[in-house]
Amino acid sequence: MSINKQAEIQDGRSHSERFVELLGSQERQLLPYVYSLTGDWNDAEEVAQRVRLKLWNQFDQYDESLSFGAWARAIAYYEVLTYRKEKSRRPMSLSDVALSKLSTTYDEIVASLDDRQEALQECLQKLAPKEQKFVAEYYANLGNSAELSNAKGLSVAALRQRLYRVRKILFGCVERNLAKAQA
């Protein structure tokens, strides 16, 4: 039995629901990645659509123990190469070697961002409950300082100062966590 089928049985989600969930978690990163390889938004949209279809068609082969984002980017990379061959009559600005290096660099950046996001989540959990609630309220309010300051009974300047202190604590914590992870 495939890992996907085992996961489906365990959590009760259908194959389609799991695919949509995973694709949704990576959708905002997929198009910019493809664009970085094609250099043209129209081409990127065309290739991204092909990638979505290929991801769906090959989803049975996806191993849930691996990163869906990395799997999707690998498929996108090969779809870009295929697309470039199809469009070979049109001059391309990047060689296949440059395209490969760009893809590798993109993967490194995404991995770094994933590490930072994980470190940030850990650091948020270390904040006092009062500060966790404050951060959650601020970002749930889409950063509307005036509205939140009224609700908290603070001046906008006081609210921003509090947010600055919390961000400074979080930044320091994230940097320490990343330094420990690299050591």
Short mmCIF file of N, CA and C in Angstrom, two decimals:
data_model
loop_
_atom_site.label_atom_id
_atom_site.label_comp_id
_atom_site.label_asym_id
_atom_site.label_seq_id
_atom_site.Cartn_x
_atom_site.Cartn_y
_atom_site.Cartn_z
N MET A 1 0.84 -1.18 0.00
CA MET A 1 0.00 0.00 0.00
C MET A 1 0.89 1.24 0.00
N SER A 2 0.56 2.24 -0.83
CA SER A 2 1.39 3.44 -0.92
C SER A 2 1.28 4.27 0.36
N ILE A 3 2.27 5.11 0.57
CA ILE A 3 2.26 5.97 1.74
C ILE A 3 1.07 6.91 1.69
N ASN A 4 0.71 7.38 0.48
CA ASN A 4 -0.46 8.25 0.35
C ASN A 4 -1.73 7.54 0.80
N LYS A 5 -1.88 6.30 0.39
CA LYS A 5 -3.07 5.54 0.78
C LYS A 5 -3.10 5.30 2.28
N GLN A 6 -1.94 5.02 2.89
CA GLN A 6 -1.87 4.83 4.33
C GLN A 6 -2.27 6.11 5.06
N ALA A 7 -1.75 7.23 4.59
CA ALA A 7 -2.07 8.51 5.22
C ALA A 7 -3.57 8.81 5.08
N GLU A 8 -4.13 8.48 3.92
CA GLU A 8 -5.55 8.72 3.69
C GLU A 8 -6.39 7.91 4.66
N ILE A 9 -6.02 6.67 4.86
CA ILE A 9 -6.76 5.80 5.78
C ILE A 9 -6.63 6.34 7.21
N GLN A 10 -5.44 6.79 7.59
CA GLN A 10 -5.20 7.24 8.95
C GLN A 10 -5.92 8.54 9.28
N ASP A 11 -5.92 9.50 8.40
CA ASP A 11 -6.51 10.78 8.77
C ASP A 11 -7.88 11.03 8.13
N GLY A 12 -8.38 10.12 7.35
CA GLY A 12 -9.72 10.23 6.80
C GLY A 12 -9.88 11.20 5.65
N ARG A 13 -8.81 11.84 5.23
CA ARG A 13 -8.90 12.77 4.11
C ARG A 13 -8.80 12.00 2.81
N SER A 14 -9.51 12.48 1.82
CA SER A 14 -9.44 11.83 0.52
C SER A 14 -8.14 12.21 -0.17
N HIS A 15 -7.81 11.44 -1.18
CA HIS A 15 -6.64 11.67 -2.02
C HIS A 15 -6.68 13.10 -2.58
N SER A 16 -7.83 13.49 -3.07
CA SER A 16 -8.00 14.83 -3.66
C SER A 16 -7.82 15.91 -2.62
N GLU A 17 -8.40 15.72 -1.45
CA GLU A 17 -8.29 16.72 -0.40
C GLU A 17 -6.84 16.91 0.03
N ARG A 18 -6.11 15.83 0.16
CA ARG A 18 -4.71 15.90 0.56
C ARG A 18 -3.89 16.62 -0.51
N PHE A 19 -4.16 16.31 -1.79
CA PHE A 19 -3.46 16.98 -2.88
C PHE A 19 -3.72 18.48 -2.84
N VAL A 20 -4.98 18.87 -2.71
CA VAL A 20 -5.33 20.29 -2.69
C VAL A 20 -4.66 20.98 -1.50
N GLU A 21 -4.63 20.32 -0.35
CA GLU A 21 -3.99 20.89 0.83
C GLU A 21 -2.49 21.12 0.58
N LEU A 22 -1.82 20.11 0.06
CA LEU A 22 -0.39 20.23 -0.19
C LEU A 22 -0.08 21.25 -1.28
N LEU A 23 -0.83 21.21 -2.37
CA LEU A 23 -0.62 22.17 -3.45
C LEU A 23 -0.90 23.58 -2.95
N GLY A 24 -1.96 23.74 -2.18
CA GLY A 24 -2.29 25.06 -1.63
C GLY A 24 -1.19 25.61 -0.76
N SER A 25 -0.51 24.74 -0.03
CA SER A 25 0.57 25.19 0.84
C SER A 25 1.79 25.67 0.05
N GLN A 26 1.90 25.26 -1.21
CA GLN A 26 3.06 25.62 -2.04
C GLN A 26 2.71 26.53 -3.21
N GLU A 27 1.45 26.78 -3.43
CA GLU A 27 1.00 27.53 -4.61
C GLU A 27 1.65 28.91 -4.71
N ARG A 28 1.79 29.62 -3.59
CA ARG A 28 2.35 30.97 -3.61
C ARG A 28 3.84 30.95 -3.96
N GLN A 29 4.50 29.81 -3.82
CA GLN A 29 5.92 29.72 -4.13
C GLN A 29 6.16 29.13 -5.52
N LEU A 30 5.19 28.40 -6.03
CA LEU A 30 5.38 27.69 -7.29
C LEU A 30 5.52 28.64 -8.49
N LEU A 31 4.60 29.57 -8.65
CA LEU A 31 4.65 30.47 -9.80
C LEU A 31 5.90 31.35 -9.80
N PRO A 32 6.29 31.95 -8.67
CA PRO A 32 7.54 32.72 -8.69
C PRO A 32 8.76 31.86 -9.01
N TYR A 33 8.75 30.62 -8.55
CA TYR A 33 9.86 29.72 -8.88
C TYR A 33 9.92 29.49 -10.39
N VAL A 34 8.80 29.17 -10.99
CA VAL A 34 8.75 28.93 -12.43
C VAL A 34 9.12 30.20 -13.18
N TYR A 35 8.63 31.34 -12.69
CA TYR A 35 8.97 32.61 -13.33
C TYR A 35 10.48 32.86 -13.29
N SER A 36 11.10 32.52 -12.15
CA SER A 36 12.55 32.73 -12.03
C SER A 36 13.31 31.91 -13.06
N LEU A 37 12.72 30.82 -13.52
CA LEU A 37 13.37 29.97 -14.51
C LEU A 37 13.01 30.34 -15.95
N THR A 38 11.85 30.96 -16.14
CA THR A 38 11.43 31.30 -17.51
C THR A 38 11.69 32.76 -17.85
N GLY A 39 11.58 33.65 -16.86
CA GLY A 39 11.79 35.08 -17.11
C GLY A 39 10.64 35.76 -17.82
N ASP A 40 9.53 35.08 -17.96
CA ASP A 40 8.37 35.64 -18.65
C ASP A 40 7.11 35.16 -17.93
N TRP A 41 6.24 36.12 -17.55
CA TRP A 41 5.05 35.74 -16.78
C TRP A 41 4.10 34.85 -17.58
N ASN A 42 3.95 35.12 -18.86
CA ASN A 42 3.05 34.29 -19.67
C ASN A 42 3.57 32.86 -19.75
N ASP A 43 4.87 32.72 -19.99
CA ASP A 43 5.46 31.37 -20.02
C ASP A 43 5.35 30.71 -18.65
N ALA A 44 5.59 31.49 -17.61
CA ALA A 44 5.53 30.94 -16.25
C ALA A 44 4.13 30.43 -15.93
N GLU A 45 3.13 31.17 -16.31
CA GLU A 45 1.75 30.73 -16.05
C GLU A 45 1.43 29.46 -16.83
N GLU A 46 1.87 29.39 -18.07
CA GLU A 46 1.67 28.20 -18.89
C GLU A 46 2.35 26.99 -18.26
N VAL A 47 3.61 27.16 -17.89
CA VAL A 47 4.37 26.05 -17.30
C VAL A 47 3.78 25.67 -15.94
N ALA A 48 3.41 26.65 -15.13
CA ALA A 48 2.85 26.36 -13.81
C ALA A 48 1.57 25.54 -13.94
N GLN A 49 0.77 25.83 -14.96
CA GLN A 49 -0.45 25.04 -15.17
C GLN A 49 -0.09 23.60 -15.54
N ARG A 50 0.90 23.44 -16.38
CA ARG A 50 1.37 22.10 -16.74
C ARG A 50 1.89 21.36 -15.51
N VAL A 51 2.59 22.09 -14.66
CA VAL A 51 3.14 21.50 -13.44
C VAL A 51 2.02 21.01 -12.54
N ARG A 52 1.00 21.83 -12.36
CA ARG A 52 -0.14 21.42 -11.52
C ARG A 52 -0.76 20.12 -12.04
N LEU A 53 -0.94 20.05 -13.34
CA LEU A 53 -1.51 18.83 -13.93
C LEU A 53 -0.59 17.63 -13.72
N LYS A 54 0.71 17.83 -13.92
CA LYS A 54 1.66 16.73 -13.73
C LYS A 54 1.70 16.31 -12.27
N LEU A 55 1.66 17.28 -11.34
CA LEU A 55 1.64 16.95 -9.92
C LEU A 55 0.42 16.09 -9.59
N TRP A 56 -0.71 16.47 -10.14
CA TRP A 56 -1.94 15.70 -9.90
C TRP A 56 -1.81 14.29 -10.49
N ASN A 57 -1.33 14.22 -11.72
CA ASN A 57 -1.22 12.92 -12.38
C ASN A 57 -0.20 12.00 -11.71
N GLN A 58 0.80 12.59 -11.07
CA GLN A 58 1.83 11.78 -10.42
C GLN A 58 1.71 11.75 -8.90
N PHE A 59 0.62 12.26 -8.36
CA PHE A 59 0.48 12.35 -6.91
C PHE A 59 0.55 11.00 -6.22
N ASP A 60 0.12 9.94 -6.91
CA ASP A 60 0.22 8.59 -6.33
C ASP A 60 1.68 8.20 -6.07
N GLN A 61 2.60 8.82 -6.78
CA GLN A 61 4.01 8.49 -6.63
C GLN A 61 4.70 9.35 -5.57
N TYR A 62 4.01 10.36 -5.06
CA TYR A 62 4.60 11.26 -4.07
C TYR A 62 4.77 10.53 -2.73
N ASP A 63 5.94 10.66 -2.15
CA ASP A 63 6.27 10.06 -0.86
C ASP A 63 6.05 11.12 0.23
N GLU A 64 5.04 10.94 1.07
CA GLU A 64 4.67 11.92 2.10
C GLU A 64 5.78 12.21 3.10
N SER A 65 6.78 11.35 3.16
CA SER A 65 7.87 11.60 4.11
C SER A 65 8.84 12.66 3.56
N LEU A 66 8.67 13.05 2.30
CA LEU A 66 9.53 14.04 1.67
C LEU A 66 8.78 15.37 1.54
N SER A 67 9.51 16.43 1.32
CA SER A 67 8.93 17.76 1.17
C SER A 67 8.13 17.84 -0.14
N PHE A 68 6.86 18.22 -0.02
CA PHE A 68 6.04 18.40 -1.20
C PHE A 68 6.58 19.54 -2.06
N GLY A 69 7.05 20.62 -1.40
CA GLY A 69 7.59 21.76 -2.14
C GLY A 69 8.78 21.37 -2.99
N ALA A 70 9.70 20.59 -2.42
CA ALA A 70 10.88 20.16 -3.18
C ALA A 70 10.46 19.25 -4.33
N TRP A 71 9.51 18.37 -4.10
CA TRP A 71 9.01 17.47 -5.15
C TRP A 71 8.37 18.30 -6.27
N ALA A 72 7.56 19.27 -5.88
CA ALA A 72 6.88 20.11 -6.88
C ALA A 72 7.90 20.93 -7.68
N ARG A 73 8.92 21.46 -7.01
CA ARG A 73 9.94 22.24 -7.72
C ARG A 73 10.74 21.37 -8.68
N ALA A 74 11.01 20.12 -8.30
CA ALA A 74 11.74 19.22 -9.20
C ALA A 74 10.91 18.98 -10.46
N ILE A 75 9.63 18.74 -10.28
CA ILE A 75 8.76 18.53 -11.45
C ILE A 75 8.70 19.82 -12.27
N ALA A 76 8.60 20.96 -11.60
CA ALA A 76 8.54 22.24 -12.31
C ALA A 76 9.81 22.46 -13.12
N TYR A 77 10.95 22.13 -12.55
CA TYR A 77 12.23 22.31 -13.24
C TYR A 77 12.22 21.53 -14.56
N TYR A 78 11.80 20.27 -14.51
CA TYR A 78 11.79 19.47 -15.73
C TYR A 78 10.72 19.93 -16.70
N GLU A 79 9.63 20.47 -16.20
CA GLU A 79 8.60 21.02 -17.09
C GLU A 79 9.11 22.27 -17.79
N VAL A 80 9.90 23.07 -17.08
CA VAL A 80 10.50 24.26 -17.72
C VAL A 80 11.45 23.82 -18.83
N LEU A 81 12.27 22.80 -18.57
CA LEU A 81 13.17 22.31 -19.61
C LEU A 81 12.39 21.82 -20.84
N THR A 82 11.32 21.08 -20.59
CA THR A 82 10.48 20.59 -21.68
C THR A 82 9.88 21.76 -22.46
N TYR A 83 9.37 22.73 -21.72
CA TYR A 83 8.75 23.90 -22.34
C TYR A 83 9.78 24.66 -23.19
N ARG A 84 10.99 24.79 -22.66
CA ARG A 84 12.05 25.49 -23.41
C ARG A 84 12.36 24.76 -24.71
N LYS A 85 12.38 23.43 -24.68
CA LYS A 85 12.63 22.68 -25.91
C LYS A 85 11.53 22.91 -26.93
N GLU A 86 10.29 22.95 -26.42
CA GLU A 86 9.15 23.19 -27.31
C GLU A 86 9.23 24.59 -27.93
N LYS A 87 9.74 25.52 -27.18
CA LYS A 87 9.83 26.91 -27.64
C LYS A 87 11.22 27.23 -28.20
N SER A 88 11.96 26.23 -28.60
CA SER A 88 13.36 26.43 -29.00
C SER A 88 13.54 27.39 -30.17
N ARG A 89 12.52 27.61 -30.94
CA ARG A 89 12.63 28.56 -32.04
C ARG A 89 12.82 29.98 -31.52
N ARG A 90 12.33 30.22 -30.33
CA ARG A 90 12.45 31.55 -29.73
C ARG A 90 13.74 31.59 -28.92
N PRO A 91 14.52 32.64 -29.06
CA PRO A 91 15.79 32.71 -28.30
C PRO A 91 15.53 32.77 -26.80
N MET A 92 16.33 32.03 -26.06
CA MET A 92 16.23 32.00 -24.61
C MET A 92 17.37 32.81 -24.02
N SER A 93 17.12 33.46 -22.92
CA SER A 93 18.14 34.30 -22.32
C SER A 93 19.06 33.52 -21.39
N LEU A 94 18.65 32.35 -20.90
CA LEU A 94 19.46 31.57 -19.98
C LEU A 94 19.82 30.22 -20.59
N SER A 95 21.07 29.83 -20.38
CA SER A 95 21.48 28.50 -20.83
C SER A 95 20.94 27.46 -19.85
N ASP A 96 21.00 26.19 -20.24
CA ASP A 96 20.56 25.12 -19.35
C ASP A 96 21.40 25.08 -18.08
N VAL A 97 22.69 25.39 -18.19
CA VAL A 97 23.58 25.41 -17.02
C VAL A 97 23.15 26.53 -16.06
N ALA A 98 22.90 27.70 -16.61
CA ALA A 98 22.46 28.82 -15.78
C ALA A 98 21.11 28.51 -15.14
N LEU A 99 20.24 27.90 -15.89
CA LEU A 99 18.93 27.51 -15.38
C LEU A 99 19.07 26.54 -14.22
N SER A 100 19.97 25.58 -14.34
CA SER A 100 20.21 24.61 -13.28
C SER A 100 20.75 25.29 -12.03
N LYS A 101 21.69 26.21 -12.21
CA LYS A 101 22.25 26.94 -11.06
C LYS A 101 21.19 27.79 -10.39
N LEU A 102 20.36 28.42 -11.18
CA LEU A 102 19.28 29.24 -10.64
C LEU A 102 18.32 28.39 -9.82
N SER A 103 17.99 27.22 -10.33
CA SER A 103 17.11 26.31 -9.62
C SER A 103 17.72 25.87 -8.29
N THR A 104 18.99 25.54 -8.30
CA THR A 104 19.68 25.11 -7.09
C THR A 104 19.70 26.24 -6.06
N THR A 105 20.01 27.44 -6.52
CA THR A 105 20.04 28.59 -5.62
C THR A 105 18.66 28.84 -5.03
N TYR A 106 17.64 28.73 -5.83
CA TYR A 106 16.27 28.92 -5.36
C TYR A 106 15.96 27.91 -4.26
N ASP A 107 16.32 26.65 -4.47
CA ASP A 107 16.09 25.61 -3.46
C ASP A 107 16.81 25.94 -2.16
N GLU A 108 18.03 26.45 -2.25
CA GLU A 108 18.78 26.82 -1.05
C GLU A 108 18.09 27.95 -0.30
N ILE A 109 17.59 28.93 -1.04
CA ILE A 109 16.89 30.05 -0.41
C ILE A 109 15.62 29.56 0.27
N VAL A 110 14.86 28.72 -0.41
CA VAL A 110 13.63 28.18 0.17
C VAL A 110 13.94 27.39 1.44
N ALA A 111 15.00 26.59 1.42
CA ALA A 111 15.38 25.83 2.60
C ALA A 111 15.72 26.77 3.75
N SER A 112 16.44 27.84 3.44
CA SER A 112 16.80 28.82 4.46
C SER A 112 15.56 29.49 5.03
N LEU A 113 14.62 29.84 4.16
CA LEU A 113 13.38 30.46 4.63
C LEU A 113 12.57 29.48 5.48
N ASP A 114 12.55 28.20 5.08
CA ASP A 114 11.85 27.19 5.87
C ASP A 114 12.47 27.08 7.26
N ASP A 115 13.82 27.12 7.33
CA ASP A 115 14.51 27.07 8.62
C ASP A 115 14.15 28.29 9.47
N ARG A 116 14.11 29.46 8.83
CA ARG A 116 13.77 30.68 9.57
C ARG A 116 12.33 30.62 10.07
N GLN A 117 11.44 30.12 9.25
CA GLN A 117 10.04 30.05 9.65
C GLN A 117 9.87 29.08 10.82
N GLU A 118 10.58 27.97 10.77
CA GLU A 118 10.53 27.00 11.86
C GLU A 118 11.10 27.61 13.14
N ALA A 119 12.21 28.31 13.02
CA ALA A 119 12.82 28.97 14.18
C ALA A 119 11.88 30.02 14.75
N LEU A 120 11.22 30.78 13.87
CA LEU A 120 10.27 31.79 14.33
C LEU A 120 9.12 31.15 15.10
N GLN A 121 8.60 30.04 14.60
CA GLN A 121 7.51 29.36 15.31
C GLN A 121 7.94 28.92 16.70
N GLU A 122 9.16 28.39 16.80
CA GLU A 122 9.70 27.99 18.11
C GLU A 122 9.83 29.20 19.03
N CYS A 123 10.32 30.30 18.50
CA CYS A 123 10.51 31.50 19.30
C CYS A 123 9.18 32.11 19.74
N LEU A 124 8.19 32.07 18.87
CA LEU A 124 6.86 32.56 19.26
C LEU A 124 6.32 31.77 20.44
N GLN A 125 6.58 30.47 20.45
CA GLN A 125 6.11 29.62 21.55
C GLN A 125 6.82 29.96 22.86
N LYS A 126 8.02 30.51 22.77
CA LYS A 126 8.79 30.87 23.98
C LYS A 126 8.35 32.20 24.58
N LEU A 127 7.62 33.00 23.81
CA LEU A 127 7.14 34.28 24.35
C LEU A 127 6.15 34.03 25.47
N ALA A 128 6.04 35.01 26.35
CA ALA A 128 5.03 34.94 27.40
C ALA A 128 3.65 34.91 26.73
N PRO A 129 2.68 34.23 27.33
CA PRO A 129 1.34 34.15 26.72
C PRO A 129 0.75 35.52 26.36
N LYS A 130 1.01 36.51 27.20
CA LYS A 130 0.50 37.86 26.94
C LYS A 130 1.10 38.42 25.64
N GLU A 131 2.39 38.17 25.43
CA GLU A 131 3.05 38.66 24.22
C GLU A 131 2.63 37.85 22.99
N GLN A 132 2.43 36.55 23.16
CA GLN A 132 1.93 35.73 22.05
C GLN A 132 0.57 36.25 21.59
N LYS A 133 -0.29 36.55 22.55
CA LYS A 133 -1.62 37.07 22.21
C LYS A 133 -1.52 38.42 21.51
N PHE A 134 -0.62 39.27 21.99
CA PHE A 134 -0.42 40.58 21.38
C PHE A 134 0.01 40.45 19.92
N VAL A 135 1.00 39.60 19.66
CA VAL A 135 1.49 39.40 18.29
C VAL A 135 0.37 38.85 17.41
N ALA A 136 -0.35 37.86 17.93
CA ALA A 136 -1.46 37.27 17.16
C ALA A 136 -2.52 38.31 16.83
N GLU A 137 -2.86 39.14 17.80
CA GLU A 137 -3.87 40.18 17.57
C GLU A 137 -3.39 41.21 16.55
N TYR A 138 -2.13 41.59 16.66
CA TYR A 138 -1.59 42.58 15.73
C TYR A 138 -1.66 42.07 14.29
N TYR A 139 -1.20 40.84 14.06
CA TYR A 139 -1.17 40.33 12.69
C TYR A 139 -2.55 39.87 12.22
N ALA A 140 -3.41 39.48 13.12
CA ALA A 140 -4.79 39.15 12.73
C ALA A 140 -5.50 40.42 12.31
N ASN A 141 -5.07 41.54 12.85
CA ASN A 141 -5.64 42.85 12.53
C ASN A 141 -4.97 43.46 11.31
N LEU A 142 -4.15 42.65 10.61
CA LEU A 142 -3.42 43.07 9.42
C LEU A 142 -2.56 44.30 9.67
N GLY A 143 -2.02 44.39 10.88
CA GLY A 143 -1.10 45.47 11.18
C GLY A 143 -1.75 46.83 11.32
N ASN A 144 -3.06 46.88 11.55
CA ASN A 144 -3.74 48.15 11.71
C ASN A 144 -3.49 48.66 13.13
N SER A 145 -2.47 49.48 13.29
CA SER A 145 -2.05 49.96 14.61
C SER A 145 -3.12 50.80 15.29
N ALA A 146 -3.79 51.66 14.54
CA ALA A 146 -4.77 52.56 15.14
C ALA A 146 -5.92 51.76 15.76
N GLU A 147 -6.43 50.80 15.03
CA GLU A 147 -7.55 50.00 15.52
C GLU A 147 -7.16 49.21 16.76
N LEU A 148 -6.00 48.57 16.71
CA LEU A 148 -5.56 47.74 17.84
C LEU A 148 -5.20 48.61 19.04
N SER A 149 -4.60 49.77 18.80
CA SER A 149 -4.24 50.65 19.93
C SER A 149 -5.50 51.11 20.66
N ASN A 150 -6.57 51.41 19.92
CA ASN A 150 -7.84 51.77 20.55
C ASN A 150 -8.38 50.63 21.39
N ALA A 151 -8.33 49.41 20.84
CA ALA A 151 -8.84 48.24 21.55
C ALA A 151 -8.03 47.95 22.80
N LYS A 152 -6.73 48.25 22.77
CA LYS A 152 -5.83 47.98 23.90
C LYS A 152 -5.74 49.15 24.88
N GLY A 153 -6.28 50.30 24.48
CA GLY A 153 -6.18 51.48 25.33
C GLY A 153 -4.78 52.05 25.36
N LEU A 154 -4.05 51.90 24.27
CA LEU A 154 -2.69 52.40 24.15
C LEU A 154 -2.63 53.45 23.04
N SER A 155 -1.62 54.30 23.13
CA SER A 155 -1.39 55.21 22.00
C SER A 155 -0.77 54.37 20.87
N VAL A 156 -0.87 54.87 19.66
CA VAL A 156 -0.27 54.17 18.53
C VAL A 156 1.23 54.06 18.74
N ALA A 157 1.86 55.11 19.26
CA ALA A 157 3.30 55.09 19.51
C ALA A 157 3.66 54.01 20.54
N ALA A 158 2.88 53.88 21.59
CA ALA A 158 3.13 52.87 22.62
C ALA A 158 2.95 51.46 22.05
N LEU A 159 1.94 51.30 21.23
CA LEU A 159 1.71 50.00 20.61
C LEU A 159 2.87 49.63 19.69
N ARG A 160 3.33 50.57 18.91
CA ARG A 160 4.45 50.30 18.00
C ARG A 160 5.74 50.03 18.76
N GLN A 161 5.93 50.72 19.88
CA GLN A 161 7.11 50.47 20.71
C GLN A 161 7.07 49.06 21.29
N ARG A 162 5.91 48.65 21.74
CA ARG A 162 5.76 47.29 22.27
C ARG A 162 6.03 46.26 21.18
N LEU A 163 5.48 46.51 20.00
CA LEU A 163 5.71 45.61 18.88
C LEU A 163 7.19 45.57 18.50
N TYR A 164 7.84 46.71 18.52
CA TYR A 164 9.28 46.77 18.23
C TYR A 164 10.07 45.89 19.21
N ARG A 165 9.75 46.00 20.51
CA ARG A 165 10.46 45.19 21.51
C ARG A 165 10.22 43.70 21.29
N VAL A 166 8.99 43.32 20.98
CA VAL A 166 8.69 41.90 20.75
C VAL A 166 9.42 41.41 19.49
N ARG A 167 9.41 42.19 18.44
CA ARG A 167 10.11 41.81 17.20
C ARG A 167 11.61 41.66 17.44
N LYS A 168 12.17 42.56 18.25
CA LYS A 168 13.60 42.50 18.57
C LYS A 168 13.92 41.21 19.33
N ILE A 169 13.07 40.84 20.28
CA ILE A 169 13.24 39.59 21.02
C ILE A 169 13.15 38.40 20.06
N LEU A 170 12.15 38.42 19.18
CA LEU A 170 11.98 37.32 18.24
C LEU A 170 13.16 37.23 17.27
N PHE A 171 13.63 38.37 16.79
CA PHE A 171 14.77 38.36 15.86
C PHE A 171 15.99 37.74 16.53
N GLY A 172 16.28 38.16 17.75
CA GLY A 172 17.42 37.60 18.47
C GLY A 172 17.27 36.11 18.69
N CYS A 173 16.09 35.69 19.06
CA CYS A 173 15.82 34.27 19.29
C CYS A 173 16.00 33.47 18.00
N VAL A 174 15.48 33.96 16.90
CA VAL A 174 15.59 33.27 15.61
C VAL A 174 17.06 33.15 15.22
N GLU A 175 17.80 34.23 15.35
CA GLU A 175 19.22 34.21 14.99
C GLU A 175 19.99 33.20 15.86
N ARG A 176 19.70 33.16 17.16
CA ARG A 176 20.37 32.19 18.04
C ARG A 176 20.01 30.76 17.64
N ASN A 177 18.73 30.51 17.36
CA ASN A 177 18.31 29.16 16.96
C ASN A 177 18.98 28.73 15.66
N LEU A 178 19.09 29.64 14.71
CA LEU A 178 19.73 29.31 13.44
C LEU A 178 21.22 29.06 13.63
N ALA A 179 21.84 29.85 14.50
CA ALA A 179 23.28 29.67 14.78
C ALA A 179 23.52 28.31 15.43
N LYS A 180 22.64 27.93 16.37
CA LYS A 180 22.76 26.61 17.03
C LYS A 180 22.60 25.49 16.00
N ALA A 181 21.65 25.66 15.10
CA ALA A 181 21.38 24.62 14.10
C ALA A 181 22.56 24.46 13.13
N GLN A 182 23.28 25.55 12.86
CA GLN A 182 24.41 25.48 11.94
C GLN A 182 25.69 25.01 12.60
N ALA A 183 25.72 25.08 13.94
CA ALA A 183 26.94 24.67 14.68
C ALA A 183 27.10 23.17 14.70
#
